Amino acid sequence: MPGSISPLPLDLSTLQIPWYFRCPISLELMRDPVTVCTGQTYDRASIESWVATGNTTCPVTRAPLSDFTLIPNHTLRRLIQEWCVANRSFGIERIPTPKQPAEPDHVRILLAQAGSGGGDVASRAAAVRRLRALARESEKNRVVMATRETRLALLDIAFEGSGSGLDSDLESESMAVLAIVGLGESEAEADLAARSDRLNRLGEILMQSLSLEARINAGAVVEVCAAASSTARSALGETDGIIHGLVKLIEEKSNSRAVRIGIRGVFALCLSKENRARAVEAGAARAVVRKLGEVETERGAAAIELMCRVEGGREALIIGAGGGPEAVAALVKAMGVGRAAEHAAGALVAIVSSSDSLQIEAVKAGAMGQLLLMVQGGFSDRAKRKAQVLLKLLRSAWPSHDAVSNSDGFLLQTF
């Protein structure tokens, strides 16, 4: 937790922590004491962990927890803070006052203020901005906000002007909140993907909006919707402007967030086979490979691998001045980035399989060292199989590059 301090030990030389300041579960000084329905008080993190592991009884009394509501014990927290201050000479720091999760009633009030009956556009947008701030503040707030009621209300606010062609802060801010809170499968399918007016509006914003922030927020909504439902992925991919708009985000030169959202959106859409050819046609393969390694390397490499599996995907990466060597170099570099290695190797198999010159380029770029690490290291069996296939493809290129001449004997032993 940012700004937090390490838990205090039970005994600090001459100082003893009062027993009633200790959490009965962790036996450590409570930082955020909360009381459960049995009247017992615990540190919030400890009792939440207790419940999350499937326990349904009070740890002290063993009585069933009929209600899992956690009530902040403000009086005890203030006493603990005062004790910390009084004993600061022993090196004890005052525990910070924890921010409490958003109240559902507060969220409903803000949604009502942001709705069509909430007043002028400026005041409605201000209410949505407060919702966005709450969602960004903590995971607990996002859990409180991730209800069907909230999602439907945000969808209505975000798309109430569909067809008007006008950008607005209200629309953009609402989409930003939706992207943070997420969409369930039912909302993604019935309340967005099944609404052609809403789909068309997303495409319109992504392609035509003069506001980069609005385009980024629309792209983020595309991603969360595509991630929630395969049906939604298909509908999004078929809509004019959506894939091309995501490619425009990837091609932004000075905004890493735009690039990140664009890559995430393309990857989510490419999880459906029918969208891969559309993405290739929109120029997504070349756009992603040019930004590979800057942001979202794992998803970027995965998207490239998926696009290489469809007709024209490989060709889209290697056609053009310097296209093939550039793509190969970027993918070899991506093999050194954690879980991106498997997808980069898979994409390289498709790209170099029928090109001796690109196999040589892969060896020159350092593919052999990365592949050896994959074969010997702690990668999945699937990743190792892809690495072995690529090693076999590159075998004929080894003599063409001195950097691997001393490794030939060892490499041949891997097959």
Coordinates of C-alpha atoms in Angstrom, one line a residue:
M1 CA 0.0 0.0 0.0
P2 CA 1.5 3.4 -1.0
G3 CA 2.6 5.5 1.9
S4 CA 2.2 2.5 4.3
I5 CA 4.8 1.4 6.9
S6 CA 5.9 -2.0 7.7
P7 CA 4.0 -3.9 10.4
L8 CA 5.4 -3.4 13.9
P9 CA 6.8 -6.4 15.8
L10 CA 5.1 -7.3 19.1
D11 CA 7.9 -6.2 21.3
L12 CA 10.1 -3.2 20.7
S13 CA 12.9 -3.6 23.3
T14 CA 11.3 -1.7 26.2
L15 CA 7.9 -1.1 24.5
Q16 CA 5.0 -3.5 24.5
I17 CA 2.1 -3.0 22.0
P18 CA -1.2 -3.1 23.9
W19 CA -2.9 -6.3 23.2
Y20 CA -6.2 -4.7 22.2
F21 CA -4.3 -2.8 19.5
R22 CA -3.3 -6.1 17.9
C23 CA -5.3 -7.8 15.2
P24 CA -6.5 -11.2 16.6
I25 CA -5.5 -12.8 13.2
S26 CA -2.1 -11.4 12.4
L27 CA -1.2 -10.3 16.0
E28 CA 0.2 -7.1 14.5
L29 CA -0.7 -3.5 15.2
M30 CA -4.0 -2.8 13.5
R31 CA -3.8 -0.1 10.8
D32 CA -7.5 -0.1 9.7
P33 CA -9.6 -1.7 12.5
V34 CA -13.0 -2.9 11.4
T35 CA -15.8 -4.6 13.4
V36 CA -17.7 -7.6 12.1
C37 CA -21.3 -8.6 12.9
T38 CA -20.2 -10.6 16.0
G39 CA -18.7 -7.5 17.6
Q40 CA -15.1 -8.5 17.2
T41 CA -12.6 -6.1 15.7
Y42 CA -9.9 -7.1 13.2
D43 CA -7.5 -5.3 10.9
R44 CA -9.3 -4.9 7.5
A45 CA -6.6 -6.6 5.4
S46 CA -6.6 -9.6 7.7
I47 CA -10.3 -10.2 8.0
E48 CA -10.8 -9.7 4.2
S49 CA -8.1 -12.3 3.5
W50 CA -9.8 -14.6 6.0
V51 CA -13.1 -14.3 4.2
A52 CA -11.5 -14.5 0.8
T53 CA -10.1 -17.9 1.5
G54 CA -13.6 -19.3 2.1
N55 CA -14.0 -18.9 5.9
T56 CA -17.5 -18.0 7.0
T57 CA -17.0 -17.8 10.8
C58 CA -15.6 -15.2 13.1
P59 CA -12.0 -16.2 13.9
V60 CA -12.3 -15.4 17.6
T61 CA -15.9 -16.5 18.5
R62 CA -16.2 -19.1 15.7
A63 CA -19.8 -17.9 15.3
P64 CA -21.2 -17.8 11.7
L65 CA -20.7 -14.5 10.0
S66 CA -24.3 -13.8 8.9
D67 CA -23.3 -10.4 7.5
F68 CA -20.0 -9.7 5.9
T69 CA -20.2 -5.9 6.3
L70 CA -17.1 -4.4 7.8
I71 CA -17.8 -1.4 10.0
P72 CA -14.8 1.0 10.5
N73 CA -13.9 1.3 14.2
H74 CA -12.9 5.0 14.2
T75 CA -12.6 5.2 17.9
L76 CA -10.0 2.4 18.2
R77 CA -8.1 3.7 15.1
R78 CA -7.8 7.1 16.8
L79 CA -6.6 5.5 20.0
I80 CA -3.9 3.6 18.0
Q81 CA -2.9 6.8 16.2
E82 CA -2.6 8.6 19.6
W83 CA -0.5 5.7 21.0
C84 CA 1.8 5.9 18.0
V85 CA 2.3 9.6 18.4
A86 CA 3.0 9.2 22.2
N87 CA 5.6 6.6 21.4
R88 CA 7.3 8.2 18.5
S89 CA 10.6 8.5 20.5
F90 CA 10.8 4.7 20.1
G91 CA 10.8 5.0 16.3
I92 CA 7.1 4.4 15.9
E93 CA 5.4 6.3 13.0
R94 CA 1.7 7.3 13.2
I95 CA -0.4 5.1 11.0
P96 CA -2.2 7.1 8.3
T97 CA -6.0 7.4 8.3
P98 CA -7.2 4.9 5.7
K99 CA -9.5 6.0 3.0
Q100 CA -12.8 4.3 3.3
P101 CA -14.4 2.5 0.3
A102 CA -17.0 4.5 -1.6
E103 CA -20.5 4.1 -0.2
P104 CA -23.0 2.6 -2.7
D105 CA -25.4 5.4 -1.9
H106 CA -22.8 8.0 -2.7
V107 CA -22.2 6.3 -6.1
R108 CA -26.0 6.3 -6.8
I109 CA -26.2 10.0 -5.9
L110 CA -23.4 10.9 -8.3
L111 CA -25.0 8.7 -11.1
A112 CA -28.3 10.6 -10.6
Q113 CA -26.5 13.9 -10.8
A114 CA -24.7 12.8 -14.0
G115 CA -27.9 11.5 -15.6
S116 CA -30.1 13.3 -18.1
G117 CA -32.1 14.9 -15.2
G118 CA -29.1 16.0 -13.3
G119 CA -29.0 19.6 -14.6
D120 CA -26.7 21.4 -17.1
V121 CA -24.0 19.5 -19.0
A122 CA -21.2 21.1 -17.0
S123 CA -22.5 20.0 -13.6
R124 CA -23.3 16.5 -15.0
A125 CA -19.8 16.2 -16.3
A126 CA -18.4 17.3 -12.9
A127 CA -20.4 14.4 -11.3
V128 CA -18.9 11.9 -13.8
R129 CA -15.4 13.3 -13.1
R130 CA -16.0 12.6 -9.4
L131 CA -17.0 9.0 -10.3
R132 CA -13.8 8.7 -12.3
A133 CA -11.8 9.9 -9.4
L134 CA -13.4 7.3 -7.1
A135 CA -12.8 4.5 -9.6
R136 CA -9.1 5.5 -9.9
E137 CA -8.7 5.8 -6.1
S138 CA -8.8 2.1 -5.1
E139 CA -9.7 -1.4 -6.1
K140 CA -12.3 -1.4 -3.3
N141 CA -14.1 1.5 -4.9
R142 CA -14.1 -0.2 -8.3
V143 CA -15.7 -3.3 -6.7
V144 CA -18.4 -1.1 -5.2
M145 CA -19.0 0.5 -8.6
A146 CA -18.9 -2.6 -10.7
T147 CA -22.6 -3.3 -10.6
R148 CA -25.0 -3.7 -13.4
E149 CA -26.9 -0.7 -12.3
T150 CA -23.8 1.5 -12.5
R151 CA -22.7 0.1 -15.8
L152 CA -26.1 0.6 -17.5
A153 CA -26.3 4.2 -16.2
L154 CA -22.8 5.0 -17.5
L155 CA -23.7 3.5 -20.9
D156 CA -26.8 5.6 -21.1
I157 CA -24.9 8.7 -20.2
A158 CA -22.0 7.9 -22.5
F159 CA -24.1 7.3 -25.6
E160 CA -27.1 9.5 -25.0
G161 CA -25.9 11.8 -27.8
S162 CA -25.2 9.0 -30.4
G163 CA -26.0 10.2 -33.8
S164 CA -25.5 13.9 -32.9
G165 CA -21.9 13.9 -34.1
L166 CA -20.9 16.2 -31.3
D167 CA -18.0 15.5 -28.9
S168 CA -18.6 16.3 -25.2
D169 CA -16.7 16.1 -22.0
L170 CA -19.7 14.2 -20.5
E171 CA -19.5 11.5 -23.2
S172 CA -15.7 11.2 -22.9
E173 CA -15.6 11.2 -19.1
S174 CA -18.4 8.5 -19.0
M175 CA -16.5 6.3 -21.3
A176 CA -13.4 6.7 -19.2
V177 CA -15.3 5.5 -16.1
L178 CA -16.7 2.6 -18.1
A179 CA -13.2 1.6 -19.1
I180 CA -12.0 1.6 -15.5
V181 CA -15.1 -0.2 -14.0
G182 CA -15.4 -2.6 -16.9
L183 CA -18.4 -4.3 -18.6
G184 CA -20.0 -7.6 -17.8
E185 CA -20.9 -10.0 -20.6
S186 CA -24.6 -9.1 -20.6
E187 CA -23.9 -5.4 -20.9
A188 CA -21.2 -5.9 -23.5
E189 CA -23.6 -7.9 -25.7
A190 CA -27.1 -6.5 -25.1
D191 CA -26.4 -2.9 -24.2
L192 CA -23.5 -2.1 -26.5
A193 CA -22.8 -4.7 -29.2
A194 CA -26.5 -5.1 -30.0
R195 CA -26.9 -1.4 -30.4
S196 CA -25.7 -0.3 -33.8
D197 CA -26.0 3.4 -32.9
R198 CA -23.6 2.9 -30.0
L199 CA -21.2 0.9 -32.1
N200 CA -21.2 3.5 -34.9
R201 CA -20.6 6.2 -32.3
L202 CA -17.5 4.4 -31.1
G203 CA -16.2 4.2 -34.6
E204 CA -17.0 7.8 -35.3
I205 CA -15.1 9.0 -32.3
L206 CA -12.1 6.8 -33.0
M207 CA -11.8 8.1 -36.5
Q208 CA -13.1 11.7 -36.4
S209 CA -12.8 13.2 -33.0
L210 CA -10.5 16.1 -32.7
S211 CA -9.9 15.2 -29.0
L212 CA -7.2 12.6 -28.5
E213 CA -8.5 12.0 -24.9
A214 CA -12.0 11.2 -26.4
R215 CA -10.4 8.8 -28.9
I216 CA -8.4 7.1 -26.1
N217 CA -11.5 6.7 -23.9
A218 CA -13.5 5.3 -26.8
G219 CA -10.6 2.8 -27.5
A220 CA -10.6 1.7 -23.9
V221 CA -14.3 1.0 -24.1
V222 CA -13.7 -1.1 -27.2
E223 CA -11.1 -3.1 -25.3
V224 CA -13.2 -3.8 -22.2
C225 CA -16.2 -4.7 -24.4
A226 CA -14.2 -7.0 -26.6
A227 CA -12.6 -8.7 -23.5
A228 CA -16.0 -9.4 -22.0
S229 CA -17.7 -11.2 -24.9
S230 CA -16.9 -13.1 -28.1
T231 CA -20.2 -11.9 -29.5
A232 CA -19.2 -8.3 -28.8
R233 CA -15.8 -8.8 -30.4
S234 CA -17.4 -9.9 -33.7
A235 CA -19.8 -6.9 -33.7
L236 CA -17.0 -4.4 -32.9
G237 CA -14.8 -5.8 -35.6
E238 CA -17.5 -5.4 -38.2
T239 CA -18.2 -1.8 -37.3
D240 CA -16.7 0.8 -39.6
G241 CA -14.0 2.9 -38.0
I242 CA -13.2 0.8 -35.0
I243 CA -10.2 -1.2 -36.1
H244 CA -8.9 1.6 -38.2
G245 CA -9.4 4.0 -35.2
L246 CA -7.4 1.7 -33.0
V247 CA -4.6 1.6 -35.5
K248 CA -4.6 5.4 -35.5
L249 CA -4.1 5.3 -31.7
I250 CA -1.1 2.9 -32.1
E251 CA 0.4 5.3 -34.6
E252 CA 0.3 8.3 -32.2
K253 CA 3.9 9.6 -31.9
S254 CA 3.9 11.3 -28.5
N255 CA 1.3 9.6 -26.3
S256 CA 2.2 6.2 -24.8
R257 CA -1.3 5.8 -23.3
A258 CA -2.8 6.1 -26.8
V259 CA -0.4 3.4 -28.1
R260 CA -1.1 1.2 -25.1
I261 CA -4.9 1.4 -25.5
G262 CA -4.6 0.8 -29.3
I263 CA -2.5 -2.3 -28.9
R264 CA -4.8 -3.7 -26.2
G265 CA -7.8 -3.1 -28.3
V266 CA -6.4 -4.7 -31.4
F267 CA -5.3 -7.7 -29.3
A268 CA -8.7 -8.1 -27.8
L269 CA -10.4 -8.0 -31.1
C270 CA -7.9 -10.5 -32.7
L271 CA -9.0 -13.1 -30.2
S272 CA -11.8 -13.7 -32.7
K273 CA -10.6 -15.3 -35.9
E274 CA -12.8 -13.2 -38.2
N275 CA -11.2 -10.0 -36.9
R276 CA -7.6 -10.9 -37.7
A277 CA -7.9 -10.4 -41.5
R278 CA -9.7 -7.1 -40.8
A279 CA -6.9 -6.0 -38.6
V280 CA -4.3 -6.9 -41.2
E281 CA -6.2 -5.0 -43.8
A282 CA -6.4 -2.0 -41.5
G283 CA -2.6 -1.9 -41.2
A284 CA -2.6 -3.2 -37.6
A285 CA 0.3 -5.7 -38.1
R286 CA 2.8 -3.0 -39.3
A287 CA 1.6 -0.5 -36.7
V288 CA 2.0 -2.9 -33.8
V289 CA 5.4 -4.2 -34.8
R290 CA 6.7 -0.6 -35.1
K291 CA 5.8 0.1 -31.5
L292 CA 6.8 -3.3 -30.2
G293 CA 8.9 -3.0 -27.1
E294 CA 7.7 0.5 -26.2
V295 CA 4.5 -0.5 -24.4
E296 CA 2.3 -3.6 -24.0
T297 CA 5.0 -5.8 -25.5
E298 CA 3.3 -9.1 -24.5
R299 CA -0.1 -8.2 -26.0
G300 CA 1.6 -6.6 -29.0
A301 CA 3.6 -9.8 -29.8
A302 CA 0.5 -11.9 -29.2
A303 CA -1.5 -9.8 -31.6
I304 CA 1.2 -10.0 -34.3
E305 CA 1.3 -13.8 -33.8
L306 CA -2.5 -14.0 -34.3
M307 CA -2.4 -11.8 -37.4
C308 CA 0.4 -13.9 -38.9
R309 CA -2.0 -16.9 -38.8
V310 CA -4.3 -15.4 -41.5
E311 CA -3.8 -14.9 -45.2
G312 CA -1.8 -11.8 -45.8
G313 CA -0.6 -11.3 -42.3
R314 CA 3.0 -12.4 -42.9
E315 CA 3.1 -10.3 -46.1
A316 CA 1.8 -7.2 -44.3
L317 CA 4.8 -7.4 -42.0
I318 CA 7.5 -7.9 -44.6
I319 CA 6.4 -5.8 -47.6
G320 CA 7.9 -2.3 -47.9
A321 CA 11.2 -0.7 -47.5
G322 CA 13.1 -2.5 -44.7
G323 CA 9.8 -4.1 -43.6
G324 CA 11.0 -7.7 -43.2
P325 CA 14.3 -7.0 -41.4
E326 CA 12.6 -4.3 -39.2
A327 CA 9.9 -6.7 -38.2
V328 CA 12.3 -9.5 -37.5
A329 CA 14.6 -7.3 -35.4
A330 CA 11.6 -6.1 -33.3
L331 CA 10.3 -9.6 -32.7
V332 CA 13.8 -10.9 -31.7
K333 CA 14.1 -8.1 -29.2
A334 CA 10.6 -8.9 -27.9
M335 CA 11.8 -12.5 -27.2
G336 CA 13.8 -11.0 -24.3
V337 CA 10.7 -9.6 -22.6
G338 CA 9.1 -12.2 -20.3
R339 CA 6.0 -13.9 -21.6
A340 CA 6.2 -11.9 -24.9
A341 CA 8.9 -14.4 -25.9
E342 CA 6.5 -17.2 -26.7
H343 CA 4.4 -15.0 -29.0
A344 CA 7.4 -13.4 -30.6
A345 CA 8.9 -16.8 -31.4
G346 CA 5.5 -17.9 -32.9
A347 CA 5.3 -14.9 -35.1
L348 CA 8.9 -15.3 -36.3
V349 CA 8.2 -18.9 -37.3
A350 CA 5.5 -17.6 -39.7
I351 CA 7.6 -14.7 -40.9
V352 CA 11.0 -16.5 -41.6
S353 CA 9.7 -19.9 -42.6
S354 CA 9.9 -19.3 -46.3
S355 CA 12.6 -16.7 -46.5
D356 CA 16.4 -17.5 -46.3
S357 CA 17.2 -13.9 -46.1
L358 CA 14.9 -13.2 -43.2
Q359 CA 16.3 -16.3 -41.4
I360 CA 19.8 -14.7 -41.7
E361 CA 18.3 -11.4 -40.4
A362 CA 16.9 -13.3 -37.4
V363 CA 20.3 -14.8 -36.6
K364 CA 22.1 -11.4 -37.0
A365 CA 19.5 -9.8 -34.6
G366 CA 20.5 -12.3 -31.9
A367 CA 17.7 -14.9 -32.1
M368 CA 19.9 -17.8 -31.2
G369 CA 20.8 -16.6 -27.8
Q370 CA 17.2 -15.8 -27.0
L371 CA 16.0 -19.2 -28.3
L372 CA 18.6 -21.0 -26.2
L373 CA 17.4 -19.2 -23.1
M374 CA 13.8 -20.2 -24.0
V375 CA 14.7 -23.9 -24.4
Q376 CA 16.7 -24.0 -21.2
G377 CA 14.8 -21.6 -19.1
G378 CA 11.6 -21.6 -17.1
F379 CA 9.2 -21.2 -20.0
S380 CA 6.1 -23.2 -20.7
D381 CA 6.2 -26.3 -22.8
R382 CA 4.3 -24.6 -25.5
A383 CA 6.9 -21.7 -25.6
K384 CA 9.7 -24.3 -25.7
R385 CA 8.1 -26.1 -28.6
K386 CA 7.9 -22.8 -30.6
A387 CA 11.5 -22.1 -29.8
Q388 CA 12.6 -25.5 -31.0
V389 CA 10.7 -25.1 -34.2
L390 CA 12.3 -21.7 -34.8
L391 CA 15.8 -23.2 -34.0
K392 CA 15.3 -25.8 -36.7
L393 CA 14.2 -23.2 -39.2
L394 CA 17.3 -21.1 -38.5
R395 CA 19.8 -24.0 -38.6
S396 CA 20.7 -23.4 -42.2
A397 CA 21.4 -19.7 -41.4
W398 CA 23.9 -20.4 -38.6
P399 CA 27.0 -20.7 -40.7
S400 CA 26.1 -17.3 -42.3
H401 CA 26.8 -15.5 -39.1
D402 CA 30.0 -15.7 -37.0
A403 CA 28.3 -14.9 -33.7
V404 CA 26.8 -18.4 -33.5
S405 CA 29.6 -20.4 -35.1
N406 CA 30.8 -21.6 -31.7
S407 CA 27.4 -22.7 -30.7
D408 CA 26.6 -25.0 -33.5
G409 CA 27.6 -28.1 -31.7
F410 CA 25.5 -27.3 -28.7
L411 CA 22.5 -26.2 -30.8
L412 CA 22.4 -29.5 -32.7
Q413 CA 22.2 -31.4 -29.5
T414 CA 18.9 -29.7 -28.7
F415 CA 17.1 -31.8 -31.4

